[in-house]
Amino acid sequence: MVQNDKFAFIESALTERVQSQRLRSLQPLQPIDAVHVVRSGQVLLNFSSNDYLGLSKHPTLIAAAQQYTEQYGTGATASRLVSGTYEIHQNLEEKLALACGREAALLFNSGFQANSTILAALLDRQSLVLCDRYVHNSLLQGILASGARFKRYAHNDLHQLEAGLQQAQQTFSRILIATETVFSMDGDRCDLDALIDLADRYGAILYLDDAHAVGVLGQDGMGLAAHRAGVDLVIGTFGKAFGTFGAFVTCSRKLRDYLINYCPGFIYTTALPPAVIGAIEAALFLMPTLEAERQFLIQQSNHLRTRLQSFGYDTGASGTQIIPVILGAEEKTLSLSGWLEQQGILATAIRPPTVAAGTARIRLALSSCHTPEHLDRLIGAIQTWSIL
Ligand SMILES: *Cc1c(COP(=O)(O)O)cnc(C)c1O
């Protein structure tokens, strides 16, 4: 009896999710190309992927991954500090730093691992973190693990941030400001100039997560924080517009040395495999040549937002390729998502706790591989649902 009871908490936790209709489950699918997948035999036009440039299926990336696999094998065989640093890892870090106009870069195995362990390594119990209420869960994990004092300011409310900075003078070992540059569920941006100014005036460390801007925005698509003075650490990821996997931080050489010595998420993990390094390198090489694709993506995003707003939909403060259709009620959101699926369109509902209560939404993410006809299909399907 005691044996059976030890997992009673699992039973009740899952039952709670079922009852609140928030049980998450995995829905496998097969990719066809950059914007199509097959699920349960049905072809779906995908508006839920972060493959903003369609690079995950690009022949140049695939060839580079294959070539590096043949040349260096399928695994890096050890952590970076043991025997996992190949020349290809080091070269890639140098190229990334250069492309971002930053002193140094360091690879991480994922954005989640980077945020959750870098923040923990930078902060101690005497530190204060002020972070935007909407930051990605991975940043919260890092902050909580550090035991630092922690305050969230209202989304993009820099007056509240400044009030927090004013109150904090001298009481803390260090103060860190953390935010995303493009917010993952809202597609809006932070005010980078104002944040740089505040961090400078209050002597705070500025930590930016550029995951949804890298590949899409900024000089040569290297993100909103590229080539910006006054920014201390920038996280970029390769699983989104770069079409592959992994992450990096750009920072000063000193900070890089510090992370190599003090960040467990860098030290105690196997280095990224050669195939991934090859794909990232190929994507980085292509980045400056994809200006037309980026322009097209912005243009299509503007068009989609305008059309949705003309039907009366709330797209929040989106100004990027991420366009939320904020419906508020969860049932309504699930209904639209289900309707779109019937029409052959994949557009996943995002519900609390991923987003704030009462702001359930369809998160539409555009790719430069979506054609105007693809958008017309989406717009038509949403319009029909509105008048059902
Ligand atoms: C996706 C995402 C991450 C996590 O990156 P992975 O490489 O997928 O682990 C971190 N931050 C933000 C803002 C993200 O959207």
mmCIF file with all atom_site columns, C-alpha atoms in Angstrom, residues 166-235:
data_model
loop_
_atom_site.group_PDB
_atom_site.id
_atom_site.type_symbol
_atom_site.label_atom_id
_atom_site.label_alt_id
_atom_site.label_comp_id
_atom_site.label_asym_id
_atom_site.label_entity_id
_atom_site.label_seq_id
_atom_site.pdbx_PDB_ins_code
_atom_site.Cartn_x
_atom_site.Cartn_y
_atom_site.Cartn_z
_atom_site.occupancy
_atom_site.B_iso_or_equiv
_atom_site.pdbx_formal_charge
_atom_site.auth_seq_id
_atom_site.auth_comp_id
_atom_site.auth_asym_id
_atom_site.auth_atom_id
_atom_site.pdbx_PDB_model_num
ATOM 1  C CA . GLN A 1 166 ? 16.127 53.846 -7.207  1.00 0.00 ? 166 GLN A CA 1
ATOM 2  C CA . GLN A 1 167 ? 14.953 51.887 -4.177  1.00 0.00 ? 167 GLN A CA 1
ATOM 3  C CA . ALA A 1 168 ? 17.797 49.419 -4.504  1.00 0.00 ? 168 ALA A CA 1
ATOM 4  C CA . GLN A 1 169 ? 20.777 51.702 -4.107  1.00 0.00 ? 169 GLN A CA 1
ATOM 5  C CA . GLN A 1 170 ? 23.671 50.227 -2.082  1.00 0.00 ? 170 GLN A CA 1
ATOM 6  C CA . THR A 1 171 ? 21.761 47.428 -0.437  1.00 0.00 ? 171 THR A CA 1
ATOM 7  C CA . PHE A 1 172 ? 22.779 44.751 -2.935  1.00 0.00 ? 172 PHE A CA 1
ATOM 8  C CA . SER A 1 173 ? 25.995 43.074 -4.088  1.00 0.00 ? 173 SER A CA 1
ATOM 9  C CA . ARG A 1 174 ? 24.928 43.733 -7.680  1.00 0.00 ? 174 ARG A CA 1
ATOM 10 C CA . ILE A 1 175 ? 21.836 44.567 -9.668  1.00 0.00 ? 175 ILE A CA 1
ATOM 11 C CA . LEU A 1 176 ? 20.874 42.891 -12.907 1.00 0.00 ? 176 LEU A CA 1
ATOM 12 C CA . ILE A 1 177 ? 18.182 43.882 -15.392 1.00 0.00 ? 177 ILE A CA 1
ATOM 13 C CA . ALA A 1 178 ? 16.841 41.012 -17.506 1.00 0.00 ? 178 ALA A CA 1
ATOM 14 C CA . THR A 1 179 ? 14.490 41.196 -20.467 1.00 0.00 ? 179 THR A CA 1
ATOM 15 C CA . GLU A 1 180 ? 13.778 39.794 -23.890 1.00 0.00 ? 180 GLU A CA 1
ATOM 16 C CA . THR A 1 181 ? 14.338 42.098 -26.862 1.00 0.00 ? 181 THR A CA 1
ATOM 17 C CA . VAL A 1 182 ? 11.447 40.587 -28.853 1.00 0.00 ? 182 VAL A CA 1
ATOM 18 C CA . PHE A 1 183 ? 8.899  38.928 -26.590 1.00 0.00 ? 183 PHE A CA 1
ATOM 19 C CA . SER A 1 184 ? 8.183  35.352 -27.550 1.00 0.00 ? 184 SER A CA 1
ATOM 20 C CA . MET A 1 185 ? 4.426  35.255 -26.975 1.00 0.00 ? 185 MET A CA 1
ATOM 21 C CA . ASP A 1 186 ? 3.603  38.861 -27.908 1.00 0.00 ? 186 ASP A CA 1
ATOM 22 C CA . GLY A 1 187 ? 5.975  39.776 -30.717 1.00 0.00 ? 187 GLY A CA 1
ATOM 23 C CA . ASP A 1 188 ? 6.585  43.232 -29.274 1.00 0.00 ? 188 ASP A CA 1
ATOM 24 C CA . ARG A 1 189 ? 9.960  44.729 -28.415 1.00 0.00 ? 189 ARG A CA 1
ATOM 25 C CA . CYS A 1 190 ? 11.688 46.216 -25.425 1.00 0.00 ? 190 CYS A CA 1
ATOM 26 C CA . ASP A 1 191 ? 12.900 49.826 -25.507 1.00 0.00 ? 191 ASP A CA 1
ATOM 27 C CA . LEU A 1 192 ? 16.580 49.020 -25.882 1.00 0.00 ? 192 LEU A CA 1
ATOM 28 C CA . ASP A 1 193 ? 17.884 52.617 -25.838 1.00 0.00 ? 193 ASP A CA 1
ATOM 29 C CA . ALA A 1 194 ? 16.070 53.365 -22.586 1.00 0.00 ? 194 ALA A CA 1
ATOM 30 C CA . LEU A 1 195 ? 17.255 50.102 -20.997 1.00 0.00 ? 195 LEU A CA 1
ATOM 31 C CA . ILE A 1 196 ? 20.877 50.801 -21.931 1.00 0.00 ? 196 ILE A CA 1
ATOM 32 C CA . ASP A 1 197 ? 20.535 54.265 -20.416 1.00 0.00 ? 197 ASP A CA 1
ATOM 33 C CA . LEU A 1 198 ? 18.984 52.966 -17.177 1.00 0.00 ? 198 LEU A CA 1
ATOM 34 C CA . ALA A 1 199 ? 21.567 50.203 -16.782 1.00 0.00 ? 199 ALA A CA 1
ATOM 35 C CA . ASP A 1 200 ? 24.314 52.768 -17.278 1.00 0.00 ? 200 ASP A CA 1
ATOM 36 C CA . ARG A 1 201 ? 22.890 55.338 -14.848 1.00 0.00 ? 201 ARG A CA 1
ATOM 37 C CA . TYR A 1 202 ? 22.271 52.801 -12.074 1.00 0.00 ? 202 TYR A CA 1
ATOM 38 C CA . GLY A 1 203 ? 25.334 50.644 -12.648 1.00 0.00 ? 203 GLY A CA 1
ATOM 39 C CA . ALA A 1 204 ? 23.223 47.567 -13.365 1.00 0.00 ? 204 ALA A CA 1
ATOM 40 C CA . ILE A 1 205 ? 24.225 44.546 -15.458 1.00 0.00 ? 205 ILE A CA 1
ATOM 41 C CA . LEU A 1 206 ? 22.085 44.427 -18.603 1.00 0.00 ? 206 LEU A CA 1
ATOM 42 C CA . TYR A 1 207 ? 21.083 40.883 -19.678 1.00 0.00 ? 207 TYR A CA 1
ATOM 43 C CA . LEU A 1 208 ? 19.138 40.520 -22.928 1.00 0.00 ? 208 LEU A CA 1
ATOM 44 C CA . ASP A 1 209 ? 17.496 37.485 -24.478 1.00 0.00 ? 209 ASP A CA 1
ATOM 45 C CA . ASP A 1 210 ? 17.538 38.104 -28.239 1.00 0.00 ? 210 ASP A CA 1
ATOM 46 C CA . ALA A 1 211 ? 16.160 34.654 -29.192 1.00 0.00 ? 211 ALA A CA 1
ATOM 47 C CA . HIS A 1 212 ? 13.415 35.899 -31.517 1.00 0.00 ? 212 HIS A CA 1
ATOM 48 C CA . ALA A 1 213 ? 15.409 38.750 -33.063 1.00 0.00 ? 213 ALA A CA 1
ATOM 49 C CA . VAL A 1 214 ? 18.535 36.800 -34.024 1.00 0.00 ? 214 VAL A CA 1
ATOM 50 C CA . GLY A 1 215 ? 18.264 35.934 -37.719 1.00 0.00 ? 215 GLY A CA 1
ATOM 51 C CA . VAL A 1 216 ? 15.432 38.388 -38.261 1.00 0.00 ? 216 VAL A CA 1
ATOM 52 C CA . LEU A 1 217 ? 16.297 41.881 -36.992 1.00 0.00 ? 217 LEU A CA 1
ATOM 53 C CA . GLY A 1 218 ? 19.342 44.096 -36.618 1.00 0.00 ? 218 GLY A CA 1
ATOM 54 C CA . GLN A 1 219 ? 22.453 44.497 -38.757 1.00 0.00 ? 219 GLN A CA 1
ATOM 55 C CA . ASP A 1 220 ? 22.751 41.487 -41.092 1.00 0.00 ? 220 ASP A CA 1
ATOM 56 C CA . GLY A 1 221 ? 20.008 39.881 -39.031 1.00 0.00 ? 221 GLY A CA 1
ATOM 57 C CA . MET A 1 222 ? 22.252 39.378 -36.025 1.00 0.00 ? 222 MET A CA 1
ATOM 58 C CA . GLY A 1 223 ? 19.669 40.629 -33.547 1.00 0.00 ? 223 GLY A CA 1
ATOM 59 C CA . LEU A 1 224 ? 18.541 43.861 -31.924 1.00 0.00 ? 224 LEU A CA 1
ATOM 60 C CA . ALA A 1 225 ? 21.412 43.808 -29.428 1.00 0.00 ? 225 ALA A CA 1
ATOM 61 C CA . ALA A 1 226 ? 24.153 43.324 -32.038 1.00 0.00 ? 226 ALA A CA 1
ATOM 62 C CA . HIS A 1 227 ? 26.694 46.144 -32.322 1.00 0.00 ? 227 HIS A CA 1
ATOM 63 C CA . ARG A 1 228 ? 25.192 47.934 -29.315 1.00 0.00 ? 228 ARG A CA 1
ATOM 64 C CA . ALA A 1 229 ? 27.441 49.445 -26.669 1.00 0.00 ? 229 ALA A CA 1
ATOM 65 C CA . GLY A 1 230 ? 26.253 49.317 -23.074 1.00 0.00 ? 230 GLY A CA 1
ATOM 66 C CA . VAL A 1 231 ? 24.796 45.825 -23.289 1.00 0.00 ? 231 VAL A CA 1
ATOM 67 C CA . ASP A 1 232 ? 26.564 43.289 -21.043 1.00 0.00 ? 232 ASP A CA 1
ATOM 68 C CA . LEU A 1 233 ? 25.238 39.852 -21.999 1.00 0.00 ? 233 LEU A CA 1
ATOM 69 C CA . VAL A 1 234 ? 23.126 38.839 -24.976 1.00 0.00 ? 234 VAL A CA 1
ATOM 70 C CA . ILE A 1 235 ? 21.628 35.396 -25.458 1.00 0.00 ? 235 ILE A CA 1
#
